[in-house]
Short mmCIF file of C-alpha atoms in Angstrom, two decimals:
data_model
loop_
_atom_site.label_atom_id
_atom_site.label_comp_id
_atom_site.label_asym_id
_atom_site.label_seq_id
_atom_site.Cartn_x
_atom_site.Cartn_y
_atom_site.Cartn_z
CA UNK A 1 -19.02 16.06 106.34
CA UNK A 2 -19.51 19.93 106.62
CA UNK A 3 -17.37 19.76 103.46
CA UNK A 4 -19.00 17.82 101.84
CA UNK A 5 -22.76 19.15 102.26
CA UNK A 6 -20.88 22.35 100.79
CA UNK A 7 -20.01 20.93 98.06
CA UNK A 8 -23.46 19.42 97.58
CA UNK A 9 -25.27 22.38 98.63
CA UNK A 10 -23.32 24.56 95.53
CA UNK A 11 -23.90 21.69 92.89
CA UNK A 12 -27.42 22.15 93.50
CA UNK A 13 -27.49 26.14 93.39
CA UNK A 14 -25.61 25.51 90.10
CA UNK A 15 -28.20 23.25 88.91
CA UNK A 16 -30.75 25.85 89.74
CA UNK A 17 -29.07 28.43 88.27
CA UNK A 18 -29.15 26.32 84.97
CA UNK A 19 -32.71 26.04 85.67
CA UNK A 20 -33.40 29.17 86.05
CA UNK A 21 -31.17 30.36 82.76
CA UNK A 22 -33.28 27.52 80.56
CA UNK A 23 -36.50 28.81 81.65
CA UNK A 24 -35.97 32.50 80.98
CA UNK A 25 -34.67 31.95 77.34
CA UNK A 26 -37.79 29.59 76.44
CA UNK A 27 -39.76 32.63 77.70
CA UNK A 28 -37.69 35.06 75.75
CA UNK A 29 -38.53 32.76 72.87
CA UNK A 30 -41.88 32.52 73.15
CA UNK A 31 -42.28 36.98 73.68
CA UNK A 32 -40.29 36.92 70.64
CA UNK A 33 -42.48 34.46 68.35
CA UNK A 34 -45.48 36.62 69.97
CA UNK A 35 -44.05 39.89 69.45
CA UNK A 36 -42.79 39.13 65.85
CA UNK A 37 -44.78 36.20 64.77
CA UNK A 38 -45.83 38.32 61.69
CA UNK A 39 -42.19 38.24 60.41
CA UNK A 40 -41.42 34.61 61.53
CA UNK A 41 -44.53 32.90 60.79
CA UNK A 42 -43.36 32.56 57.30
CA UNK A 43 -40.06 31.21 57.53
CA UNK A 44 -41.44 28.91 60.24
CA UNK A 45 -44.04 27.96 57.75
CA UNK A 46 -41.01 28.02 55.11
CA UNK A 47 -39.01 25.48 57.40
CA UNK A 48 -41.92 23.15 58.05
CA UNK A 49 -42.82 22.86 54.58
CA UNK A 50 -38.86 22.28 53.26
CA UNK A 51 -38.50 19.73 56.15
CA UNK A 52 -42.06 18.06 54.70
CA UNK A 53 -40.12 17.83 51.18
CA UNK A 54 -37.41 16.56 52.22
CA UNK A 55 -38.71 13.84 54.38
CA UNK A 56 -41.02 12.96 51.64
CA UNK A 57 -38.43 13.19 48.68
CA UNK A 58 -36.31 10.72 50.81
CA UNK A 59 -39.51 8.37 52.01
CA UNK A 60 -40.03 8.15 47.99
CA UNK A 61 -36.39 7.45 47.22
CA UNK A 62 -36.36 4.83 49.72
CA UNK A 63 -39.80 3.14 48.26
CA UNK A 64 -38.44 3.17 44.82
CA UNK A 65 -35.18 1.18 45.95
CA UNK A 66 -37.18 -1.55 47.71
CA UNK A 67 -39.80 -1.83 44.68
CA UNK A 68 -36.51 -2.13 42.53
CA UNK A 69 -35.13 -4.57 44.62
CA UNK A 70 -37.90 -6.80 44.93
CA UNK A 71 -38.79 -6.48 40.52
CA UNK A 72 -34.76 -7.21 39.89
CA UNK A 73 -35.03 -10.50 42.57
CA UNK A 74 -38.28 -11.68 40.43
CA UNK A 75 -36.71 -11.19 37.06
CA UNK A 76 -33.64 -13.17 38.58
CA UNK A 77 -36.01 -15.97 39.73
CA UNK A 78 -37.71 -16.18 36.41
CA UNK A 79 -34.71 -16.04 34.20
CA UNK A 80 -33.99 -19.17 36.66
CA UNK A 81 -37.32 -20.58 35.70
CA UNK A 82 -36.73 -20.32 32.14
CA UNK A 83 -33.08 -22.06 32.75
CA UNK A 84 -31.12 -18.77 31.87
CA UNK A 85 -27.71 -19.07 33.79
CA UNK A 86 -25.56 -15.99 35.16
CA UNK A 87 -22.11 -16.01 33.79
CA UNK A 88 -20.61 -16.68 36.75
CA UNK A 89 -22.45 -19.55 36.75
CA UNK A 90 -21.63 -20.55 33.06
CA UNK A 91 -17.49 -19.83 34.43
CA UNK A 92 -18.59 -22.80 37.16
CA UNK A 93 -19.37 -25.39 34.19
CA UNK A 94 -16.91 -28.20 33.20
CA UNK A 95 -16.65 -28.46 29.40
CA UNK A 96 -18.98 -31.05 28.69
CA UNK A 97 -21.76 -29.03 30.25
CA UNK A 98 -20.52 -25.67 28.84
CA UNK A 99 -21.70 -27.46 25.67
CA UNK A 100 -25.23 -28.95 26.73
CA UNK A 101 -25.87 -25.00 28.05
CA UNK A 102 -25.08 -24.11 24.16
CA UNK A 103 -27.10 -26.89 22.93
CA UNK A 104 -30.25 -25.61 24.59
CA UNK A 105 -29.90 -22.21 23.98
CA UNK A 106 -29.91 -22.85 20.07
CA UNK A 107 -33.03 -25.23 20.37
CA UNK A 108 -34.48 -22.29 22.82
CA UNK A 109 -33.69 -20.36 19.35
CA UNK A 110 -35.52 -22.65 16.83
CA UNK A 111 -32.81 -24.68 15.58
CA UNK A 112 -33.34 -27.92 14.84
CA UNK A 113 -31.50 -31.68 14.28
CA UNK A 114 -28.99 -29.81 17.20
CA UNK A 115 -26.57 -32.33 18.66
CA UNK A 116 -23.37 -33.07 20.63
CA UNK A 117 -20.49 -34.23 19.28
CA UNK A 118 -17.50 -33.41 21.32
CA UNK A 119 -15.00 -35.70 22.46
CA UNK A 120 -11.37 -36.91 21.65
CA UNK A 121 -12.19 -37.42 17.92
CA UNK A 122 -14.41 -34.68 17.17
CA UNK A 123 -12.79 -33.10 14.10
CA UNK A 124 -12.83 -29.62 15.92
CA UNK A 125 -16.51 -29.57 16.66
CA UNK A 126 -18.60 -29.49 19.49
CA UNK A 127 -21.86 -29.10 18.22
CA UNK A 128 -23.64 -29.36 15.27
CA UNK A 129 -26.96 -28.77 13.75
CA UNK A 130 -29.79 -26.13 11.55
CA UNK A 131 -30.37 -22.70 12.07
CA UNK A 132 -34.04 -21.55 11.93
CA UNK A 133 -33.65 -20.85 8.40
CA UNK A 134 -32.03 -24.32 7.48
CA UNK A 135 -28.64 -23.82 7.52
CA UNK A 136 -26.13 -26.29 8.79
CA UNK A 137 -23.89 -25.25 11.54
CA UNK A 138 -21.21 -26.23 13.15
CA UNK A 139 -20.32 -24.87 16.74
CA UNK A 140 -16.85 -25.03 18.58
CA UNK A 141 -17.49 -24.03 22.16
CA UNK A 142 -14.73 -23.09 24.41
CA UNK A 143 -15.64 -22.75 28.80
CA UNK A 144 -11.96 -20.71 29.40
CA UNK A 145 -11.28 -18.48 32.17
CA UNK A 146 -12.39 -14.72 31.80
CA UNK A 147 -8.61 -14.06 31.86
CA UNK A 148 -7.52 -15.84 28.90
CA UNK A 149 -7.86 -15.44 25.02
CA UNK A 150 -8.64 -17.16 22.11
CA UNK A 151 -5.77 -17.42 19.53
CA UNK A 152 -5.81 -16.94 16.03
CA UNK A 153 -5.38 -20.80 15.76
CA UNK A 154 -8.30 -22.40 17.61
CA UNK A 155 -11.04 -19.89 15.30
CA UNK A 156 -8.48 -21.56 11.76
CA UNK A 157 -9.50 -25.16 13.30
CA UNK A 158 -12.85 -24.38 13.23
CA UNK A 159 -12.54 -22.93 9.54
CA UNK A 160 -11.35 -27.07 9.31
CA UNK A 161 -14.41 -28.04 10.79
CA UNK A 162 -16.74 -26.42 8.72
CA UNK A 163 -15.08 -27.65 5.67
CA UNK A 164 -15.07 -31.31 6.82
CA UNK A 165 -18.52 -31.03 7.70
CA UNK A 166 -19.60 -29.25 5.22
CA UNK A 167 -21.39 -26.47 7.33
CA UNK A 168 -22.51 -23.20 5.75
CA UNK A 169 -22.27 -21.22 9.20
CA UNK A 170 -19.33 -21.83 11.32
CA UNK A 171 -19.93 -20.60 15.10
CA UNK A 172 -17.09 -20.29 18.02
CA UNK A 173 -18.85 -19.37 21.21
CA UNK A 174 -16.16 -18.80 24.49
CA UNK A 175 -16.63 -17.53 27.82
CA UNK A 176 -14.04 -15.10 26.96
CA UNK A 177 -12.87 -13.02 24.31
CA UNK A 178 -10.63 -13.14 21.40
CA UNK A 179 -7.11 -11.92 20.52
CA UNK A 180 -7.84 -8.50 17.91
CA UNK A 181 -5.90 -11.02 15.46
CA UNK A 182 -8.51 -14.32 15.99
CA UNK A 183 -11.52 -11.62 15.47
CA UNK A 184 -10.51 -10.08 12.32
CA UNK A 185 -9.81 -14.07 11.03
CA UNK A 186 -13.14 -15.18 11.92
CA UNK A 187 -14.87 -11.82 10.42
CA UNK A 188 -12.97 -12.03 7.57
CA UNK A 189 -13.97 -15.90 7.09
CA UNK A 190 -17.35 -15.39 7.94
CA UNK A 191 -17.03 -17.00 11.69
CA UNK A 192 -19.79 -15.73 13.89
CA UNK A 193 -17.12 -15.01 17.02
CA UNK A 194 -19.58 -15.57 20.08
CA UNK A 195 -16.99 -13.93 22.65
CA UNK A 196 -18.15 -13.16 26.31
CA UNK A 197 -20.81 -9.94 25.86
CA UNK A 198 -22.27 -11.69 23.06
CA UNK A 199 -22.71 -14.63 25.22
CA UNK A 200 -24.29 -12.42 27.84
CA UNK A 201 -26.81 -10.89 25.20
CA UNK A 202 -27.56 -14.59 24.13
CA UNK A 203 -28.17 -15.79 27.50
CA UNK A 204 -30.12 -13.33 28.20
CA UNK A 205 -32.91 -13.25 25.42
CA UNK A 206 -30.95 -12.16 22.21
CA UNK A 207 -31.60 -14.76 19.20
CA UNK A 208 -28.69 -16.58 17.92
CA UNK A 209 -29.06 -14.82 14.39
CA UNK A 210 -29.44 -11.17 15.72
CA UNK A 211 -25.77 -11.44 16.87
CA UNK A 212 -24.32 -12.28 13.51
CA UNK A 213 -25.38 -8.28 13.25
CA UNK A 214 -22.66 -7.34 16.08
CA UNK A 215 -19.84 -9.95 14.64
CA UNK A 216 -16.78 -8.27 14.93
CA UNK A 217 -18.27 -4.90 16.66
CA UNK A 218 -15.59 -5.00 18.99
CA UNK A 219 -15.27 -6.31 22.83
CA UNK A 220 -16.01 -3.63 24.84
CA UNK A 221 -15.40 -0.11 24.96
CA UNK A 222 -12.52 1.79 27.70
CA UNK A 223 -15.34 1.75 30.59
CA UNK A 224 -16.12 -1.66 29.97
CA UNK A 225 -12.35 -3.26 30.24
CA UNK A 226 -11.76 -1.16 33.17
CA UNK A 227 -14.44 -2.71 35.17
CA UNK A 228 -13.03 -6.63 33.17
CA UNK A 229 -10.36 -5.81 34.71
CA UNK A 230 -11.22 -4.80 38.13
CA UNK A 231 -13.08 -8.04 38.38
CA UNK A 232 -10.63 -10.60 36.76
CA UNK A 233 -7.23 -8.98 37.14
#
């Protein structure tokens, strides 16, 4: 026991001592800000205000973020409302439907007499109809994975179709992209090559006869393959 209460006894002097050590240096402190509060006033002033900016700069940052968040979730939920789709979405779609989504986005464009006619005996269209300027078309839509391309082939069918139908605008409109070979065919033949940005711009506002200006711009530049690829491949 006697060792004990020792052993309490110098805990506590230890704790006093701290005590005692704490107490002088906030007193040193505050002689110091007294003695020299013409030199440190400033940079305490300094301090204050840089804290002030930064606290505000961040409070700002963080509004802007949440205001951001909250516009991009209403333009989602009206591009909903107006029966836009996201591409993933549009990658979801079975054939059949891939084809009623290009359907309305051409009468969404002002074409007219716009129809299905896909099936088993289809003569290598999908869709036909009038552009906004009277025009025949005919459309050959292809729902493939991101990961595949179209060959040089599928865009000569089409040439097929419009000559059977008699079309004066042929159209192939894929969820992915082409082969370099099937887009210089379908520039050089006059094919509007709908590949999967163009889609994108389409679905997204962009008139069906403002992307016969970007036909055959390209499909993406370095940046934009590297991040196709770190999301497909």
């Amino acid at each position: 026991m006697a060792v004990r209460s020792r052993r309490l006894s110098g805990a506590r002097k230890r704790r006093e001592q701290r005590l005692k050590l704490g107490l002088i240096g906030v007193i040193v402190c505050l002689v110091v800000l007294v003695v020299f509060s013409q030199v440190i006033w400033p940079y305490l002033v300094g301090g204050l205000v840089l804290v002030g900016s930064v606290s505000g700069g961040w409070w700002l940052w963080r509004m802007n973020r949440s205001i951001k968040g909250r516009d991009d979730q209403w333009r989602q939920e009206e591009a909903l409302k107006a029966g836009r789709r996201s591409l993933i979405e549009v990658d979801a779609m079975s054939g059949g439907e891939f084809e009623d989504f290009v359907v309305g986005l051409c009468r969404r464009d002002g074409c007219t007499e716009v129809r299905r006619v896909g099936g088993s005996h289809d003569d290598g269209a999908d869709v036909l109809g009038r552009l906004p300027d009277g025009r025949s078309m005919v459309i050959q839509c292809k729902r493939y994975s991101p990961k595949s391309r179209i060959p040089s082939r599928e865009v000569r069918d089409l040439l097929g179709s419009r000559v059977h139908f008699k079309a004066d605008v042929a159209i192939f409109v894929t969820t992915t992209y082409f082969t370099g070979p099937s887009e210089r065919t379908a520039v050089q033949n006059g094919v509007m090559a709908v590949h999967r940005d163009h889609l994108g711009l389409w679905n997204n506002g962009a008139s069906l006869l403002s992307l016969s200006e970007v036909n055959g711009a390209g499909q993406g530049d370095r940046r934009h393959r590297a991040r196709y690829k770190e999301t497909y491949e």
